[in-house]
mmCIF file of C-alpha atoms in Angstrom:
data_model
loop_
_atom_site.group_PDB
_atom_site.id
_atom_site.type_symbol
_atom_site.label_atom_id
_atom_site.label_comp_id
_atom_site.label_asym_id
_atom_site.label_seq_id
_atom_site.Cartn_x
_atom_site.Cartn_y
_atom_site.Cartn_z
ATOM 1 C CA ALA A 1 139.826 104.306 104.098
ATOM 2 C CA ALA A 2 137.572 107.209 104.908
ATOM 3 C CA ARG A 3 139.016 109.921 107.102
ATOM 4 C CA PRO A 4 137.011 110.516 110.311
ATOM 5 C CA GLY A 5 135.263 113.886 110.192
ATOM 6 C CA CYS A 6 136.310 114.442 106.564
ATOM 7 C CA GLY A 7 132.713 114.687 105.387
ATOM 8 C CA ALA A 8 131.892 117.587 107.700
ATOM 9 C CA TRP A 9 135.160 119.355 106.895
ATOM 10 C CA MET A 10 134.706 118.976 103.164
ATOM 11 C CA GLY A 11 131.071 120.032 103.508
ATOM 12 C CA TRP A 12 132.248 123.277 105.131
ATOM 13 C CA VAL A 13 134.876 123.831 102.416
ATOM 14 C CA THR A 14 132.276 123.219 99.711
ATOM 15 C CA ALA A 15 129.648 125.458 101.318
ATOM 16 C CA THR A 16 132.064 128.352 101.831
ATOM 17 C CA SER A 17 133.437 127.926 98.313
ATOM 18 C CA VAL A 18 129.954 128.130 96.782
ATOM 19 C CA PHE A 19 129.029 131.093 98.992
ATOM 20 C CA ASN A 20 132.231 132.929 98.067
ATOM 21 C CA ALA A 21 131.675 132.276 94.359
ATOM 22 C CA VAL A 22 128.189 133.793 94.574
ATOM 23 C CA ALA A 23 129.400 136.600 96.829
ATOM 24 C CA TYR A 24 132.114 137.505 94.332
ATOM 25 C CA THR A 25 130.325 137.157 91.014
ATOM 26 C CA GLY A 26 126.773 137.964 92.057
ATOM 27 C CA GLY A 27 127.433 141.597 92.913
ATOM 28 C CA PRO A 28 125.008 143.092 95.348
ATOM 29 C CA TYR A 29 122.411 140.747 93.855
ATOM 30 C CA PRO A 30 121.471 137.883 94.209
ATOM 31 C CA LEU A 31 122.798 138.338 97.753
ATOM 32 C CA GLY A 32 120.776 141.551 97.980
ATOM 33 C CA TYR A 33 117.605 139.507 97.708
ATOM 34 C CA LEU A 34 118.677 137.733 100.884
ATOM 35 C CA GLY A 35 119.512 140.971 102.694
ATOM 36 C CA LEU A 36 123.233 140.308 102.225
ATOM 37 C CA GLY A 37 124.101 142.818 99.493
ATOM 38 C CA TRP A 38 126.825 144.269 101.712
ATOM 39 C CA VAL A 39 128.621 140.887 101.654
ATOM 40 C CA SER A 40 129.529 141.074 97.955
ATOM 41 C CA LEU A 41 133.269 140.404 97.876
ATOM 42 C CA GLY A 42 133.881 142.014 94.496
ATOM 43 C CA TYR A 43 132.083 145.176 95.576
ATOM 44 C CA THR A 44 133.800 145.576 98.955
ATOM 45 C CA GLY A 45 137.457 145.153 97.998
ATOM 46 C CA LEU A 46 137.838 141.677 99.490
ATOM 47 C CA GLY A 47 137.899 139.844 96.166
ATOM 48 C CA ASP A 48 141.694 139.687 95.981
ATOM 49 C CA VAL A 49 141.962 138.030 99.396
ATOM 50 C CA PHE A 50 139.286 135.441 98.679
ATOM 51 C CA VAL A 51 140.619 134.645 95.193
ATOM 52 C CA PHE A 52 144.030 133.959 96.733
ATOM 53 C CA ALA A 53 142.545 131.832 99.511
ATOM 54 C CA TYR A 54 140.079 129.793 97.471
ATOM 55 C CA PHE A 55 141.762 129.531 94.049
ATOM 56 C CA GLY A 56 145.182 128.958 95.591
ATOM 57 C CA LEU A 57 145.143 127.513 99.082
ATOM 58 C CA VAL A 58 141.810 125.693 99.210
ATOM 59 C CA ALA A 59 141.894 124.427 95.619
ATOM 60 C CA THR A 60 145.390 122.991 96.110
ATOM 61 C CA LEU A 61 145.490 121.855 99.728
ATOM 62 C CA ALA A 62 141.977 120.382 100.096
ATOM 63 C CA PRO A 63 142.518 117.671 97.462
ATOM 64 C CA TYR A 64 145.847 116.756 99.062
ATOM 65 C CA TYR A 65 144.160 116.384 102.422
ATOM 66 C CA LEU A 66 141.315 114.340 100.922
ATOM 67 C CA LEU A 67 143.522 111.988 98.903
ATOM 68 C CA ARG A 68 146.275 111.128 101.351
ATOM 69 C CA PRO A 69 145.900 107.878 103.311
ATOM 70 C CA ALA A 70 143.854 108.148 106.496
ATOM 71 C CA ALA A 71 146.767 106.774 108.518
ATOM 72 C CA ALA A 72 149.102 109.561 107.341
ATOM 73 C CA ALA A 73 148.774 112.193 110.035
ATOM 74 C CA GLN A 74 151.636 114.332 108.817
ATOM 75 C CA PRO A 75 151.501 118.039 108.031
ATOM 76 C CA CYS A 76 151.265 119.310 104.501
ATOM 77 C CA PRO A 77 154.645 119.273 102.714
ATOM 78 C CA PRO A 78 156.188 122.754 102.526
ATOM 79 C CA ALA A 79 156.631 122.437 98.751
ATOM 80 C CA LEU A 80 152.882 121.894 98.321
ATOM 81 C CA CYS A 81 152.156 124.958 100.457
ATOM 82 C CA GLY A 82 154.511 126.907 98.195
ATOM 83 C CA VAL A 83 152.683 125.678 95.099
ATOM 84 C CA ALA A 84 149.347 126.623 96.669
ATOM 85 C CA GLY A 85 150.634 130.125 97.358
ATOM 86 C CA ALA A 86 152.018 130.455 93.833
ATOM 87 C CA LEU A 87 148.715 129.376 92.262
ATOM 88 C CA GLY A 88 146.827 131.788 94.502
ATOM 89 C CA ALA A 89 149.198 134.599 93.539
ATOM 90 C CA LEU A 90 148.736 133.937 89.816
ATOM 91 C CA ALA A 91 144.935 133.808 90.112
ATOM 92 C CA THR A 92 144.956 137.029 92.135
ATOM 93 C CA ALA A 93 147.255 138.708 89.593
ATOM 94 C CA ILE A 94 144.649 138.031 86.896
ATOM 95 C CA ILE A 95 141.976 139.692 89.035
ATOM 96 C CA VAL A 96 144.267 142.662 89.728
ATOM 97 C CA VAL A 97 144.914 143.246 86.004
ATOM 98 C CA ASN A 98 141.200 142.986 85.258
ATOM 99 C CA ASN A 99 140.325 145.394 88.079
ATOM 100 C CA LEU A 100 143.051 147.815 86.954
ATOM 101 C CA ARG A 101 141.594 147.862 83.452
ATOM 102 C CA ASP A 102 138.033 148.325 84.769
ATOM 103 C CA ARG A 103 138.756 150.830 87.549
ATOM 104 C CA ALA A 104 136.913 153.799 85.993
ATOM 105 C CA THR A 105 133.707 151.896 85.263
ATOM 106 C CA ASP A 106 133.923 150.046 88.597
ATOM 107 C CA ALA A 107 134.130 153.363 90.447
ATOM 108 C CA LYS A 108 131.119 154.735 88.533
ATOM 109 C CA CYS A 109 128.928 151.741 89.368
ATOM 110 C CA GLY A 110 129.988 151.548 93.032
ATOM 111 C CA LYS A 111 132.211 148.489 92.797
ATOM 112 C CA ARG A 112 134.850 149.219 95.450
ATOM 113 C CA THR A 113 137.692 146.888 94.432
ATOM 114 C CA LEU A 114 141.136 147.389 95.948
ATOM 115 C CA VAL A 115 142.149 149.254 92.782
ATOM 116 C CA VAL A 116 139.245 151.676 93.200
ATOM 117 C CA ARG A 117 139.920 152.058 96.930
ATOM 118 C CA LEU A 118 143.715 152.331 96.837
ATOM 119 C CA GLY A 119 144.488 153.457 93.294
ATOM 120 C CA ALA A 120 146.286 152.313 90.168
ATOM 121 C CA ARG A 121 149.726 152.725 91.737
ATOM 122 C CA PHE A 122 148.799 150.276 94.483
ATOM 123 C CA ALA A 123 147.415 147.831 91.895
ATOM 124 C CA ARG A 124 150.645 147.913 89.916
ATOM 125 C CA ALA A 125 152.678 147.298 93.073
ATOM 126 C CA GLU A 126 150.326 144.467 94.099
ATOM 127 C CA TYR A 127 150.663 142.898 90.653
ATOM 128 C CA ALA A 128 154.453 143.142 90.772
ATOM 129 C CA ALA A 129 154.492 141.515 94.202
ATOM 130 C CA LEU A 130 152.208 138.705 93.026
ATOM 131 C CA VAL A 131 154.120 137.795 89.869
ATOM 132 C CA GLY A 132 157.597 138.944 90.909
#
């Protein structure tokens, strides 16, 4: 049975997911063409947060919510929330390693990732926290 209001909720999840994908990978453009160049997640240091949220939490919890029976009005199982957090941490760790490797060229081209903003020592500590 269809879940009441699920279409609007999933529409919002889909729209924000697409926007975040473009905002992360598009750099200051194509968002710059819309006057939103400042929104670029990869260029502002917010990429790590959004990778964790969308590759971990949203990608894991949204399908659970969509596939459970409409009559089941129970909260998400704690184990599933743990899995979502673990997947988000692993995806973010990949981004951290990539940003650590690219920090010199990112700084030169104005890409202000967390590694560029807070340094290699922070990135190594972030990575250890994510995979530890």
